[in-house]
PDB file of C-alpha atoms in Angstrom:
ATOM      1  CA  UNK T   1     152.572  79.451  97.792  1.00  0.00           C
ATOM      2  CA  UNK T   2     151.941  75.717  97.914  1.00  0.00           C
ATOM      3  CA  UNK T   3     155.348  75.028  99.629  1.00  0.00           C
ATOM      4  CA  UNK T   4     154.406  77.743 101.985  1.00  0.00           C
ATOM      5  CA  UNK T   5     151.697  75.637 102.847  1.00  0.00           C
ATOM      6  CA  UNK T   6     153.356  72.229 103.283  1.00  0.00           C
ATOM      7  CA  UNK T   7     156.015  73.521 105.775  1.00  0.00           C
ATOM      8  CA  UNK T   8     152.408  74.678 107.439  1.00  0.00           C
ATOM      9  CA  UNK T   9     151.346  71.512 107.235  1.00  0.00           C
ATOM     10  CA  UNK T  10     154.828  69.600 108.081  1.00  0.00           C
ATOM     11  CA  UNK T  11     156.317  72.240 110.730  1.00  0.00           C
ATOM     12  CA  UNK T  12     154.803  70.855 113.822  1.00  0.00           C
ATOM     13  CA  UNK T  13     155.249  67.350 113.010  1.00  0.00           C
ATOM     14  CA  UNK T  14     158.702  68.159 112.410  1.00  0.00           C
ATOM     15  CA  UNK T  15     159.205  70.247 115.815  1.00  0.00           C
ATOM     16  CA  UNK T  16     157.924  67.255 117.274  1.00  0.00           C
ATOM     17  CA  UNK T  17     160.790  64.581 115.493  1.00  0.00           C
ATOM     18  CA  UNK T  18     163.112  66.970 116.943  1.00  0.00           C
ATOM     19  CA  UNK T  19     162.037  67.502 120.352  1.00  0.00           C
ATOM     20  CA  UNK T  20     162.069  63.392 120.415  1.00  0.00           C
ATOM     21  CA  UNK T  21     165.363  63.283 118.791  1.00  0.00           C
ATOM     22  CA  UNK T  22     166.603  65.927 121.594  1.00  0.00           C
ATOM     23  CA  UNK T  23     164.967  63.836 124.613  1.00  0.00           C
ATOM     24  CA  UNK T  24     166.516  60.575 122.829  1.00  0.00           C
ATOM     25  CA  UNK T  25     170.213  62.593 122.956  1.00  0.00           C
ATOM     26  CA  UNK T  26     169.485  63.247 126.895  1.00  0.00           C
ATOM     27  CA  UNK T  27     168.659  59.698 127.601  1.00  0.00           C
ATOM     28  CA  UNK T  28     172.361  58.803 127.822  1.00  0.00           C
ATOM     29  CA  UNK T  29     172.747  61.446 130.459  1.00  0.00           C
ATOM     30  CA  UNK T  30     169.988  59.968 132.703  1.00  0.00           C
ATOM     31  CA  UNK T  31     171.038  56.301 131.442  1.00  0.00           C
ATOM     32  CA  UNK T  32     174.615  57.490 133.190  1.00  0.00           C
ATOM     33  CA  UNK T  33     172.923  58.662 136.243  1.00  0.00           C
ATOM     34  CA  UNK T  34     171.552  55.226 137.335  1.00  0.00           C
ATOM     35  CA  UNK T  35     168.089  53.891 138.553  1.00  0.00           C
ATOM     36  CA  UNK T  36     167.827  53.949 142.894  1.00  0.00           C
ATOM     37  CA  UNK T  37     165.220  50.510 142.975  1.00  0.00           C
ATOM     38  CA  UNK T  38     165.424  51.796 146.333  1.00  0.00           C
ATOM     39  CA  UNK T  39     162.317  54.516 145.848  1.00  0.00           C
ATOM     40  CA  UNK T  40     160.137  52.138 143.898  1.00  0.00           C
ATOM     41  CA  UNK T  41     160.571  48.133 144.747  1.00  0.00           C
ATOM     42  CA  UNK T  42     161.483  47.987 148.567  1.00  0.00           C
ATOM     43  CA  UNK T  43     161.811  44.157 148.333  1.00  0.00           C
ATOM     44  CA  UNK T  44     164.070  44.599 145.773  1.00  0.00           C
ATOM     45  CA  UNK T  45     166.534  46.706 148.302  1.00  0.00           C
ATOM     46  CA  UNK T  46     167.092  43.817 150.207  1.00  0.00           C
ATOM     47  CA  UNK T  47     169.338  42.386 147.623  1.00  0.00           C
ATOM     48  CA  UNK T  48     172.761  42.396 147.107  1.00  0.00           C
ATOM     49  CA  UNK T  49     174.748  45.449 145.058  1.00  0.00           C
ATOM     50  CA  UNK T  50     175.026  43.511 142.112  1.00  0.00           C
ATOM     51  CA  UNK T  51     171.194  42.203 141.995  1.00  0.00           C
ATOM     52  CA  UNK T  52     170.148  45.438 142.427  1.00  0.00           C
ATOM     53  CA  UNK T  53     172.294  46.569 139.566  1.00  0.00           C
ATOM     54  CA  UNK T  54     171.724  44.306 137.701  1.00  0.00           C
ATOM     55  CA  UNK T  55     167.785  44.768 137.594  1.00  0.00           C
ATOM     56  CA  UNK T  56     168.649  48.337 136.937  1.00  0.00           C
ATOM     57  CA  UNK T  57     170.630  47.858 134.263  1.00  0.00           C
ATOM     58  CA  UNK T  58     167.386  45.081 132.649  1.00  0.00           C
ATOM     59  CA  UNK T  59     164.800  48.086 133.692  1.00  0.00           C
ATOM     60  CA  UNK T  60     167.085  50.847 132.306  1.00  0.00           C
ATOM     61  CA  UNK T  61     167.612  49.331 129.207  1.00  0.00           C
ATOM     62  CA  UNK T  62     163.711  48.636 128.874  1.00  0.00           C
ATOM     63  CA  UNK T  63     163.136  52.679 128.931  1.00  0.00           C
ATOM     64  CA  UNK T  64     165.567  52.717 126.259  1.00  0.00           C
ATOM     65  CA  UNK T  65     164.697  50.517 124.052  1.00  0.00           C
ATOM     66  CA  UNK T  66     160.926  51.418 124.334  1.00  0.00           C
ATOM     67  CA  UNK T  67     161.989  54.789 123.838  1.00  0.00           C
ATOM     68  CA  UNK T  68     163.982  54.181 120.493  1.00  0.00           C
ATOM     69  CA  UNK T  69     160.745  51.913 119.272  1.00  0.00           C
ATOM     70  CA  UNK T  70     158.202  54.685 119.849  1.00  0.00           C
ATOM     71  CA  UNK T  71     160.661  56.918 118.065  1.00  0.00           C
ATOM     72  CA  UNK T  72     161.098  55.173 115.065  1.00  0.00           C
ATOM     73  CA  UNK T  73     157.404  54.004 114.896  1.00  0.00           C
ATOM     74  CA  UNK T  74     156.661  58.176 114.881  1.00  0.00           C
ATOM     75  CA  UNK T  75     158.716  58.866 112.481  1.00  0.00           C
ATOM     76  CA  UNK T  76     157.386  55.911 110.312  1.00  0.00           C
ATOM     77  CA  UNK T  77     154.075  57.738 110.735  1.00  0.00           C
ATOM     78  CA  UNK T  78     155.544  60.586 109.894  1.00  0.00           C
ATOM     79  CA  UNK T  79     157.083  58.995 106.453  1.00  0.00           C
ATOM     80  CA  UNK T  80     154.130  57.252 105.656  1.00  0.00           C
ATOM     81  CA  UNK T  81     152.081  60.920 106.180  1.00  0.00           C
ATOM     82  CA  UNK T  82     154.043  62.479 104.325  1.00  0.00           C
ATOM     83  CA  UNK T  83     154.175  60.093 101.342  1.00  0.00           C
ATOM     84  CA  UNK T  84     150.351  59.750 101.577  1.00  0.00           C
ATOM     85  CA  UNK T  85     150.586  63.723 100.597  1.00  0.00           C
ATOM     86  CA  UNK T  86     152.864  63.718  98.124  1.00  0.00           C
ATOM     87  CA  UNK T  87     150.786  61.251  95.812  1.00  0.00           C
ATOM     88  CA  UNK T  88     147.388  63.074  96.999  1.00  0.00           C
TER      89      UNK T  88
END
């Protein structure tokens, strides 16, 4: 009975860890795609290739990283929660 009610408790933070782990996986695929500067900084166009590239590659990488940070700071949460529980 009590376990029944800790997978209660834990099941929908742990749904959520694994939808972020999922959109983490498919951050490669848009990471492969590329960034078109194009759409969103119209000075930026005016550069050469490579610039432009370049910045897209810095701006990319940003996502990424602050994606992977917000990650791992939820599932700290989630560690910490959980351990708060445990010794409740």
């Amino acid at each position: 009975m009590f376990q029944r009610i800790v997978d209660s408790i834990f099941n929908p933070v742990i749904q959520i860890l694994t939808s972020a782990r999922d959109r983490l996986e498919g951050v490669s695929l848009v990471a492969a795609r590329g960034l078109n500067l194009d759409y969103f900084l119209g000075p930026l166009s005016m550069l050469s290739p490579e610039w432009r590239a370049l910045i897209g590659s810095i701006v990319a990488s940003a996502f990424l990283i602050l994606g992977v940070l917000v990650a791992r700071k939820t599932y700290s949460l989630y560690l910490a929660f959980k351990e708060g529980v445990k010794w409740w």
